[in-house]
Short mmCIF file of C-alpha atoms in Angstrom, two decimals:
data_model
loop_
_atom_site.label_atom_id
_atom_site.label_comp_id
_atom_site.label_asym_id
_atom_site.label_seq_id
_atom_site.Cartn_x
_atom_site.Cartn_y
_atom_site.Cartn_z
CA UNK A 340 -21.13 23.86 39.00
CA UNK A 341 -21.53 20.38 40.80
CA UNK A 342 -22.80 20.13 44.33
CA UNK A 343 -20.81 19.06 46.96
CA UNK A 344 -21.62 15.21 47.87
CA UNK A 345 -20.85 13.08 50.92
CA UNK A 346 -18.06 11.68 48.60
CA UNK A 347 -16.65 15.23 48.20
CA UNK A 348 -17.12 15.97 51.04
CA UNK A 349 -14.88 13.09 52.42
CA UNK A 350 -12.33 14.05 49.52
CA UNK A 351 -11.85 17.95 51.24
CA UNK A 352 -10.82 15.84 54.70
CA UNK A 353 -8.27 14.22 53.62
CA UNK A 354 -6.68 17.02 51.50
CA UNK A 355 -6.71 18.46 54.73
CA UNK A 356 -4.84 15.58 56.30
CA UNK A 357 -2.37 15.19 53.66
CA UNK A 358 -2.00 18.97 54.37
CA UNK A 359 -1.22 18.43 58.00
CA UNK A 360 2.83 17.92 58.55
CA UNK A 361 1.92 15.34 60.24
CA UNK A 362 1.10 13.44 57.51
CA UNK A 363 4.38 13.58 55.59
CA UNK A 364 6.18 10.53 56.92
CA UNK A 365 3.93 8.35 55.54
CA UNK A 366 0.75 9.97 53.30
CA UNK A 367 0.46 6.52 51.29
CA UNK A 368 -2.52 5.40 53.45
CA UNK A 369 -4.36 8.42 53.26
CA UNK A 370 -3.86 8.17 49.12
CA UNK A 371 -5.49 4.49 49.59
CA UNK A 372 -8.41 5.88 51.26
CA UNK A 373 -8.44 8.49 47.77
CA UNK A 374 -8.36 5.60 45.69
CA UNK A 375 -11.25 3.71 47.29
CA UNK A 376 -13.15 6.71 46.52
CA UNK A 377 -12.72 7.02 42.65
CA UNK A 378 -11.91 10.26 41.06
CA UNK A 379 -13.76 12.90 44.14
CA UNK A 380 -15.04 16.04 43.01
CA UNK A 381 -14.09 19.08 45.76
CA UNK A 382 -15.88 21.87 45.51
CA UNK A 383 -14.71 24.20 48.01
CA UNK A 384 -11.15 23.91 45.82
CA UNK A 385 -12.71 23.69 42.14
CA UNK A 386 -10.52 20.58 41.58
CA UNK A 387 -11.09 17.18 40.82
CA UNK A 388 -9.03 14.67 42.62
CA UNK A 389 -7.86 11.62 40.80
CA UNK A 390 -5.94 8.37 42.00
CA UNK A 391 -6.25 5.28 40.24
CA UNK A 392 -3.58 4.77 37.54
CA UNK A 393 -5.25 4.13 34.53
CA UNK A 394 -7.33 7.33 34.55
CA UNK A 395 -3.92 9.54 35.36
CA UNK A 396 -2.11 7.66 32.35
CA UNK A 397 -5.27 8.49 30.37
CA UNK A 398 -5.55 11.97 31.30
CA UNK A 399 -1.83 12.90 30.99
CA UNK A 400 -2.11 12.96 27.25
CA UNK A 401 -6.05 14.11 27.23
CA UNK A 402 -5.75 16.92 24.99
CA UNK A 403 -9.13 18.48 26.64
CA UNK A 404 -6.10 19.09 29.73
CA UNK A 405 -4.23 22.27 29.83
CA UNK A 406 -0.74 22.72 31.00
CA UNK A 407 -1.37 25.86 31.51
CA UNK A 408 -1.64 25.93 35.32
CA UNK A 409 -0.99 29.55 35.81
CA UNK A 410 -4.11 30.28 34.34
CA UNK A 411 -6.06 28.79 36.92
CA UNK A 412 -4.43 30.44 39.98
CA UNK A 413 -3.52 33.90 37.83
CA UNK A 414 -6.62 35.03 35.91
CA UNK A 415 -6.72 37.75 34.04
CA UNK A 416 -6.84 40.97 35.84
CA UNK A 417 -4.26 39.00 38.98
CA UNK A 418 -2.64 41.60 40.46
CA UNK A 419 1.64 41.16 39.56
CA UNK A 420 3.63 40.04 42.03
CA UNK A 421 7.14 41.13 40.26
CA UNK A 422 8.67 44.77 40.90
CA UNK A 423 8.64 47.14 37.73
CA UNK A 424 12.29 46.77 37.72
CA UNK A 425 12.30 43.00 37.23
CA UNK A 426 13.72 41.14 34.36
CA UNK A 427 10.67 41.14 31.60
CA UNK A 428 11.90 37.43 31.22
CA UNK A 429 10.30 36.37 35.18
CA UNK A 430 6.87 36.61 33.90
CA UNK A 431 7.24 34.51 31.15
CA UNK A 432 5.88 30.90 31.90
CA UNK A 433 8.03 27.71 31.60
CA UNK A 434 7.49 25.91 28.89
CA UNK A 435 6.49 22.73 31.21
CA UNK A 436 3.31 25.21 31.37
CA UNK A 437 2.64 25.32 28.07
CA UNK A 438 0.32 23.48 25.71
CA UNK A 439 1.06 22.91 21.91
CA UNK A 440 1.73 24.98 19.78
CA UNK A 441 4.21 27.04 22.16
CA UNK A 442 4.89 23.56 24.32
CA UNK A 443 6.09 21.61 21.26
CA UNK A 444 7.99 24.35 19.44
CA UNK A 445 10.63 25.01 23.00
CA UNK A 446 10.74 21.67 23.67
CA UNK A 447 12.05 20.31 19.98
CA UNK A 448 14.62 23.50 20.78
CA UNK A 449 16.13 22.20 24.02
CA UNK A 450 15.74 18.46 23.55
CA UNK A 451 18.71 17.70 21.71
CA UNK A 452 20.83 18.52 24.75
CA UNK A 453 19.07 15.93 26.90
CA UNK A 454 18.97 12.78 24.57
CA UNK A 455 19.92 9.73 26.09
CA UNK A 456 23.17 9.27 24.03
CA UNK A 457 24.23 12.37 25.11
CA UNK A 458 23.15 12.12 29.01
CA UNK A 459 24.95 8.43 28.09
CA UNK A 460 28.39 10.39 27.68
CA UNK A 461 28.41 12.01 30.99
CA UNK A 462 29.05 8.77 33.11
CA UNK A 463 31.93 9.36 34.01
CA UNK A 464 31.82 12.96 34.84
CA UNK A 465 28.90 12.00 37.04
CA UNK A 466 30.89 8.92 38.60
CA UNK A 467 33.34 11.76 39.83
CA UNK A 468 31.48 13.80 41.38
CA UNK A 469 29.64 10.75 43.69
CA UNK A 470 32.97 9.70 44.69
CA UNK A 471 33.93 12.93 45.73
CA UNK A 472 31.29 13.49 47.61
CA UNK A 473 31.59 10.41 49.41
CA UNK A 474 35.28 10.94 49.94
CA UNK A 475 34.23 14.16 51.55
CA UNK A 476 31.93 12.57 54.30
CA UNK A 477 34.01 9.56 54.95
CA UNK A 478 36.43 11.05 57.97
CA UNK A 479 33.17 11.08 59.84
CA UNK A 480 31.38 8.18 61.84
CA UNK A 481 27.89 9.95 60.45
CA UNK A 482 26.69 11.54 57.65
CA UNK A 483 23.42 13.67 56.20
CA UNK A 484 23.02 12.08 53.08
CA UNK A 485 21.06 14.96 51.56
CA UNK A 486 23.14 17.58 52.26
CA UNK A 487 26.74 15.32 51.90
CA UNK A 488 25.29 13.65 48.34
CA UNK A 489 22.18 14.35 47.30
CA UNK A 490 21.75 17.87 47.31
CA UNK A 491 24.90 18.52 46.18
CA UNK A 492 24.83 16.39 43.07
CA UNK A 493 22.45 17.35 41.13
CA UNK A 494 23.06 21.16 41.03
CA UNK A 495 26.82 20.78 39.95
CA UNK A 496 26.02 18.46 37.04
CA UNK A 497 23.14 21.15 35.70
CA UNK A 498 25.00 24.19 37.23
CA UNK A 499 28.35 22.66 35.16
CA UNK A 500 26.58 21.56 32.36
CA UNK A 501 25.23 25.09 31.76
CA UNK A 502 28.52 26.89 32.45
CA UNK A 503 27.77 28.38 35.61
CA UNK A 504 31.01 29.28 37.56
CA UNK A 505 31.48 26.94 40.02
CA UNK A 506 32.01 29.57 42.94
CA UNK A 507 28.62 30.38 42.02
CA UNK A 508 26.76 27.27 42.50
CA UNK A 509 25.79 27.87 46.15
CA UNK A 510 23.64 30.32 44.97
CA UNK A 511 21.44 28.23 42.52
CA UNK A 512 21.07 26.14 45.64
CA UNK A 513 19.45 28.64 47.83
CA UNK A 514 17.01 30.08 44.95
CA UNK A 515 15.99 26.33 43.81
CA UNK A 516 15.18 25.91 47.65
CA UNK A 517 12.45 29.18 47.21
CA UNK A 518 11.22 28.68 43.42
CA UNK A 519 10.14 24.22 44.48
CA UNK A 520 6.58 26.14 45.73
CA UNK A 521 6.58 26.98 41.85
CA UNK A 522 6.23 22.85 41.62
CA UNK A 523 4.08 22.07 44.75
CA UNK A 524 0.75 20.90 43.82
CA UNK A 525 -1.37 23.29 46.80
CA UNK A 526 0.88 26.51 46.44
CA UNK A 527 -0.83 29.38 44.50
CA UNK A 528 2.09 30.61 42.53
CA UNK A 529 0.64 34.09 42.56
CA UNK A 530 0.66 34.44 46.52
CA UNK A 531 3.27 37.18 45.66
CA UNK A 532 5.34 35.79 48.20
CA UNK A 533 8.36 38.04 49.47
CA UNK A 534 10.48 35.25 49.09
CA UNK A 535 9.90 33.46 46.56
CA UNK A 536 9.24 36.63 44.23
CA UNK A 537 13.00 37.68 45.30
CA UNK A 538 14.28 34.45 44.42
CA UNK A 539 12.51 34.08 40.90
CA UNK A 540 14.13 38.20 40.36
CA UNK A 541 17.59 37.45 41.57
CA UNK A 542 17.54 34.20 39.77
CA UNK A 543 16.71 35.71 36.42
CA UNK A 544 18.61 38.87 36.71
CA UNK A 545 21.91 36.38 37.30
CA UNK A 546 20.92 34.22 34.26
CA UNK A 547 20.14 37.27 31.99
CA UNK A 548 23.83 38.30 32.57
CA UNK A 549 24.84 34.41 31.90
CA UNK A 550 23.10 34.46 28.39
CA UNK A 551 24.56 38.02 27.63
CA UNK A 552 28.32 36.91 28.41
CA UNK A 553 27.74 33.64 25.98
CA UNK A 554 26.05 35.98 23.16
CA UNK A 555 29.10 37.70 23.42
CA UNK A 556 31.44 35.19 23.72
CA UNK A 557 30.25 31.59 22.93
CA UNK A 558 31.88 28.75 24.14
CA UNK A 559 31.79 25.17 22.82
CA UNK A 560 31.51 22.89 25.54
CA UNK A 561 28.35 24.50 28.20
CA UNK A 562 25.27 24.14 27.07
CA UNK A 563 23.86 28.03 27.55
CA UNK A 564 26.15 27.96 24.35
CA UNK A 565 23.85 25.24 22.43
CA UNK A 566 20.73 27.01 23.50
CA UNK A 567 22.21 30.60 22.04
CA UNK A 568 22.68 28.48 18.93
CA UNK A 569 19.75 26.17 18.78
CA UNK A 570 17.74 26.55 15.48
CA UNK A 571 15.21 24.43 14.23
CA UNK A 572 13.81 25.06 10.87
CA UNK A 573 15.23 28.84 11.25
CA UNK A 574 13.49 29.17 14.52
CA UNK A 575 15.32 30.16 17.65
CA UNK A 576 14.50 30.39 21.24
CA UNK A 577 14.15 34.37 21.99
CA UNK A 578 15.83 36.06 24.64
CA UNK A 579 13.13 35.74 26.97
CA UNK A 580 12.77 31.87 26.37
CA UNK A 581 16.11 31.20 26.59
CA UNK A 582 16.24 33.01 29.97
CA UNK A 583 13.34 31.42 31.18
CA UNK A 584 14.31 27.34 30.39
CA UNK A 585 17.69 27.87 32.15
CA UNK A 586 15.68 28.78 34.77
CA UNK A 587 13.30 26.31 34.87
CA UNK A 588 16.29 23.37 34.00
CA UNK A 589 18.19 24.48 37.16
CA UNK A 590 15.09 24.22 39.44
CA UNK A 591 12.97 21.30 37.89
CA UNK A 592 16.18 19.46 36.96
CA UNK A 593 17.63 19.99 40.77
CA UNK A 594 15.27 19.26 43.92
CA UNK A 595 13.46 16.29 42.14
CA UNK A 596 16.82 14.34 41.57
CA UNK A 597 17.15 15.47 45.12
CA UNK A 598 14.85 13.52 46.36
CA UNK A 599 15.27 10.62 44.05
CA UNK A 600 18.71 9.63 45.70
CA UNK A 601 17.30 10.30 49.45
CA UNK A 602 14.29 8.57 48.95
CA UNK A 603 16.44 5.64 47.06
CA UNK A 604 19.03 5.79 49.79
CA UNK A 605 16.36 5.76 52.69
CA UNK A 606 13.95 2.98 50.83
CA UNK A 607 17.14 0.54 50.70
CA UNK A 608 18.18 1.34 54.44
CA UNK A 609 14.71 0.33 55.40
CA UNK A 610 15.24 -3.03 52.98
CA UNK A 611 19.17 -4.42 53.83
CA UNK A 612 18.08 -7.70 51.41
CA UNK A 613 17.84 -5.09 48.84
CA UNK A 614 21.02 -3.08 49.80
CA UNK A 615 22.93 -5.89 49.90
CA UNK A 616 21.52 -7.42 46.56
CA UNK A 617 23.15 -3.76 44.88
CA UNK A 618 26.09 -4.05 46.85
CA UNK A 619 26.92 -7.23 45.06
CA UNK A 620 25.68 -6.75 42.02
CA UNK A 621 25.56 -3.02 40.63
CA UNK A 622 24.24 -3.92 37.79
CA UNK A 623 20.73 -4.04 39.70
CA UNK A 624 20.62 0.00 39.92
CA UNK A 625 18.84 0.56 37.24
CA UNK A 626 15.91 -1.43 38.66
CA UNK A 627 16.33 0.42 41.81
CA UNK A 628 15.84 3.58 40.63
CA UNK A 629 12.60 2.44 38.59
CA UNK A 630 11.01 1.51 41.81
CA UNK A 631 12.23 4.08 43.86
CA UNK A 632 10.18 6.24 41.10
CA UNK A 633 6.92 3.94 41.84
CA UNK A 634 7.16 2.78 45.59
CA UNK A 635 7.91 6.98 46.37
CA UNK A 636 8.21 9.05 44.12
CA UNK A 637 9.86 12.63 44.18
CA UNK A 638 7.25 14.12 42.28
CA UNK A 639 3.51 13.37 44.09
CA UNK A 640 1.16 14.81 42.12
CA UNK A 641 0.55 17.44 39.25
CA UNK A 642 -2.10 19.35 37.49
CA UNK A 643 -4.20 20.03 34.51
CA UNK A 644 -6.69 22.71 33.65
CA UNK A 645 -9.94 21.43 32.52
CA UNK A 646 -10.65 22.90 29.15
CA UNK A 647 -14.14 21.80 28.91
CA UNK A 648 -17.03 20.20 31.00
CA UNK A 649 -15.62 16.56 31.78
CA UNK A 650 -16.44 13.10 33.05
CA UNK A 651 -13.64 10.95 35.23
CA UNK A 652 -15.76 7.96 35.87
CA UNK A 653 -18.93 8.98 38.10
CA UNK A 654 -16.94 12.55 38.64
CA UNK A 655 -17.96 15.60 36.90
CA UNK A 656 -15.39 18.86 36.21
CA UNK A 657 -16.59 22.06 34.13
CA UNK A 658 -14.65 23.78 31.99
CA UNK A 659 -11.95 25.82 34.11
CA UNK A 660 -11.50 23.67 37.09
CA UNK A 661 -8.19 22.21 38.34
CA UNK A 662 -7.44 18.37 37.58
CA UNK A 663 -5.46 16.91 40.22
CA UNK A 664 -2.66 13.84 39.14
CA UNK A 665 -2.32 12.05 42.50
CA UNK A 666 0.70 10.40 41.44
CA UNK A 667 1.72 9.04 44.47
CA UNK A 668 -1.98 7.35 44.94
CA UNK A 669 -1.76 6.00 41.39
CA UNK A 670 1.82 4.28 41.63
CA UNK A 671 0.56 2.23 44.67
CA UNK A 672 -2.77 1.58 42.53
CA UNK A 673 -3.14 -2.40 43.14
CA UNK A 674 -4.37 -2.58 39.47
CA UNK A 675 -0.97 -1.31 37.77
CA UNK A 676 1.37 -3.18 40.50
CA UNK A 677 0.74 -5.92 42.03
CA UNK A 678 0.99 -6.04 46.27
CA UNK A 679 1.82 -2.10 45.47
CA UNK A 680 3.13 -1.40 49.29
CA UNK A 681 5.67 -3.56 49.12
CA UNK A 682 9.49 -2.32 48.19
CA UNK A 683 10.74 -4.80 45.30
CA UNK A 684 13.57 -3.61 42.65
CA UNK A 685 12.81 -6.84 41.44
CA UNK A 686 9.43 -7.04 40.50
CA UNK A 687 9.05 -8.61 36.94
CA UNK A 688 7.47 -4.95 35.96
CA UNK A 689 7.35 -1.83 37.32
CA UNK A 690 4.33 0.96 36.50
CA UNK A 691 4.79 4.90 37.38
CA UNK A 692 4.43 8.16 35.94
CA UNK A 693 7.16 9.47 38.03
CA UNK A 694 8.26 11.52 34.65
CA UNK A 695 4.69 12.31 33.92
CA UNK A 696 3.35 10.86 30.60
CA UNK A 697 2.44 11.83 26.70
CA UNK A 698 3.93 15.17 25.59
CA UNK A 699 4.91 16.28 28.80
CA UNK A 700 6.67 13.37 29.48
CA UNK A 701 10.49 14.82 31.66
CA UNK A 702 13.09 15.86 29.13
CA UNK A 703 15.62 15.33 31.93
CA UNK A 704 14.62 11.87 32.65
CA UNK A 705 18.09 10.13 31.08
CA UNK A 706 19.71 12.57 33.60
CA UNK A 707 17.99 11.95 36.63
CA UNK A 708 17.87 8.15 36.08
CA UNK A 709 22.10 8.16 35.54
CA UNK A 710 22.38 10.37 38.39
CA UNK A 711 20.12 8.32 40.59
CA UNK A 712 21.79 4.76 39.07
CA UNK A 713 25.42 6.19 40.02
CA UNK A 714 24.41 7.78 43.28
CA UNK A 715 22.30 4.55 44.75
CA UNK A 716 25.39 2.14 43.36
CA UNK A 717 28.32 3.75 44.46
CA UNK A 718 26.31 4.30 48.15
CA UNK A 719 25.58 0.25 48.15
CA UNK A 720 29.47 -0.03 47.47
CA UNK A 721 31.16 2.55 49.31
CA UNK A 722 29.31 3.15 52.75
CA UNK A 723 29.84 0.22 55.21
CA UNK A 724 27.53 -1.41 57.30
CA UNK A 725 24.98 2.08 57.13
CA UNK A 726 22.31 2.62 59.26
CA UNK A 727 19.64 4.83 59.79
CA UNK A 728 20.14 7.51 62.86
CA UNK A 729 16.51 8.01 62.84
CA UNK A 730 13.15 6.78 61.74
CA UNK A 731 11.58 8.20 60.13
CA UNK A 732 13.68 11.41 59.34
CA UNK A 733 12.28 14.66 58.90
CA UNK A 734 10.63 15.56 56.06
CA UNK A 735 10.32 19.21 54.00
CA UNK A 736 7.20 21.30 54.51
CA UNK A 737 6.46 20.20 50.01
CA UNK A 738 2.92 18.24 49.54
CA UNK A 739 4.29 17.81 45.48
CA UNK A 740 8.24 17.80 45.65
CA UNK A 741 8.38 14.69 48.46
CA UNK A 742 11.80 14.35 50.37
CA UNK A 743 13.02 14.35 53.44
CA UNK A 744 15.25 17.67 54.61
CA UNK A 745 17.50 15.49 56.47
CA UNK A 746 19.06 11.60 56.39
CA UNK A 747 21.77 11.10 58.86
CA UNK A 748 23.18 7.73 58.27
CA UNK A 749 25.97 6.14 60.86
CA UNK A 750 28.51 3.67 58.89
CA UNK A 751 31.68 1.81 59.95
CA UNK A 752 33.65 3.74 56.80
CA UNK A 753 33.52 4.71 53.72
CA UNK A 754 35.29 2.69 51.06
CA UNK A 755 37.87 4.06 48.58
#
């Protein structure tokens, strides 16, 4: 095992202040003084920390790099957290925390439903929800753009795209809220959290009956349907996988669009060139949500198991150790984007691995960039003369899933 240095030493301080809640208004210094470092071993966490963007590109398709995260923080012999009577389907990982051959085989399954051409065709469905919720806030001289639009898109597009009633869609909402510490970067997923164990149960139990109901009666038009009848080469997703990537589509595919649109939203208040640039030319969203994705990104950071001993430049990892993606530290990475603090939708290019990289690159990336595009546009257009109630907001207790819980925005109307 390597020995702690002054280096790594430094390195376990500032985990500790991008811990602190504090920190969360603005952790992009304290991922500048990471970077100046160079990849940091810790070794009071068994992790290596790395910032700079060309090693996280390089390492995200490393095939010496595990997926398999769970392994880490649930050895063998890890107590279960899950009651005997839960659903045998909670314990099986998501496929996001898998490595080939498993990783590859559920993925070619589920793809098809998330191609571009056929995110493409859901425009206009998405265009109609925005508006509606922005007809909704618009009696009101303020409005919490999190709760009035951003938290409320993303869940009905998956929740209707998957055939959940709608009455029930409330509830996704409150279990996606418990299962994010699944996705933060310094939660131990086997904590066996009250919780978030009764959220991951409830949630499963309600999709079991979901996937029963379209085994017995398929429909043609929700995608629960496709995934019953998804074959590939005579292979089908089993009960238990199918179970388990509804799951983990309703979760991963809700809190980090989430915090795409607030971030977007909050980003352009705090830039009114830029606002007005997409207010007269809508074309530009497209851009906008590419650098919202750099400049701060919903997803922070993620992590790799090392399979073997490794070398990140002057760092050493054994075999076993967590590999930390500091995502947000690498976007900002002078080398990849030039003057990186700076806000710019219309920089001539635009670096990020804000869908990760190689074969875990997003499968719901053409979804959350449409949703972000229509969201961001039809905000430029709609909501007049919006400003910020406060600055900054406040932010969620998530190191990993970055957002802010609340965005109260005053406006002189809302256009129809």
């Amino acid at each position: 095992m390597p020995i702690a240095t002054d280096s790594a030493t430094s390195g376990l301080h500032l985990v500790r202040k991008l811990l602190d809640p504090a920190s969360r208004p603005d952790p992009y210094p304290i991922y500048a003084a990471f970077r100046a470092r160079g990849p940091v071993w810790i070794e009071e966490m068994s992790s290596l920390v790395v910032t700079g963007y060309r090693d996280c590109e390089t390492l995200l398709r490393d095939p010496r790099l595990s997926a398999e995260r769970w392994r880490f923080f649930q050895p063998d012999g890890a107590a279960d957290p899950y009651p005997p009577d839960a659903p045998s389907s909670v314990r099986r990982p998501w496929f996001l925390s898998l490595d080939p051959p498993d990783h590859t085989r559920l993925r070619r399954l589920v793809s098809s439903a998330f191609t571009a051409r056929t995110v493409a065709r859901m425009e206009d469905s998405v265009t109609r929800l925005v508006d509606e919720c922005l007809d909704r806030v618009a009696e009101g001289e303020t409005f919490d753009v999190v709760s009035g639009l951003a938290y409320s898109l993303p869940v009905t597009v998956i929740c209707r795209m998957l055939g959940v009633p709608q009455a029930d869609e409330r509830l996704f909402q409150g279990w996606s809220a418990q299962l994010t510490r699944l996705l933060d970067g310094f939660s131990n997923p086997g904590d066996g959290n009250p919780e978030w164990v009764g959220g991951m149960v409830d949630m499963h139990r309600y999709v079991n009956e979901l996937v029963a109901d379209r085994r017995r009666s398929p429909r043609r038009d929700d995608l629960i349907s496709e995934l019953v009848a998804a074959e590939d080469g005579g292979d089908t997703l089993s009960h238990d996988e199918l179970v388990s990537t509804i799951v983990l589509l309703l979760v991963a595919g809700h809190e980090t669009t989430v915090n795409l649109i607030a971030n977007g939203v909050l980003a352009l208040l705090r830039h009114p060139g830029h606002l007005a640039a997409l207010r007269d030319d809508p074309g530009r969203a497209s851009a906008v949500v590419e650098e919202v994705l750099r400049y701060d990104p919903p997803v922070q950071l993620t992590a790799r198991v090392a399979t073997q001993d490794m070398r990140v430049g002057e760092a050493k990892a054994p075999a076993g150790s967590l590999i930390m993606l500091l995502l947000g530290a690498a976007h900002r990475d002078p080398e990849a984007n030039p003057d990186p603090d700076r806000f710019d939708p219309a920089r001539e290019q635009v670096r990020h691995l804000g869908f990760s990289f190689g074969p875990h690159f997003c499968l719901g990336a053409p979804l959350a960039r449409l949703e972000g595009r229509v969201a961001l546009a039809a905000f430029a257009r709609r909501v007049r003369e919006p400003e910020l109630v406060a600055d900054p907001p406040p932010y969620r207790e998530h190191i990993n899933l970055r957002g802010v819980s609340e965005l109260l925005v005053s406006h002189a109307g809302v256009a129809r």
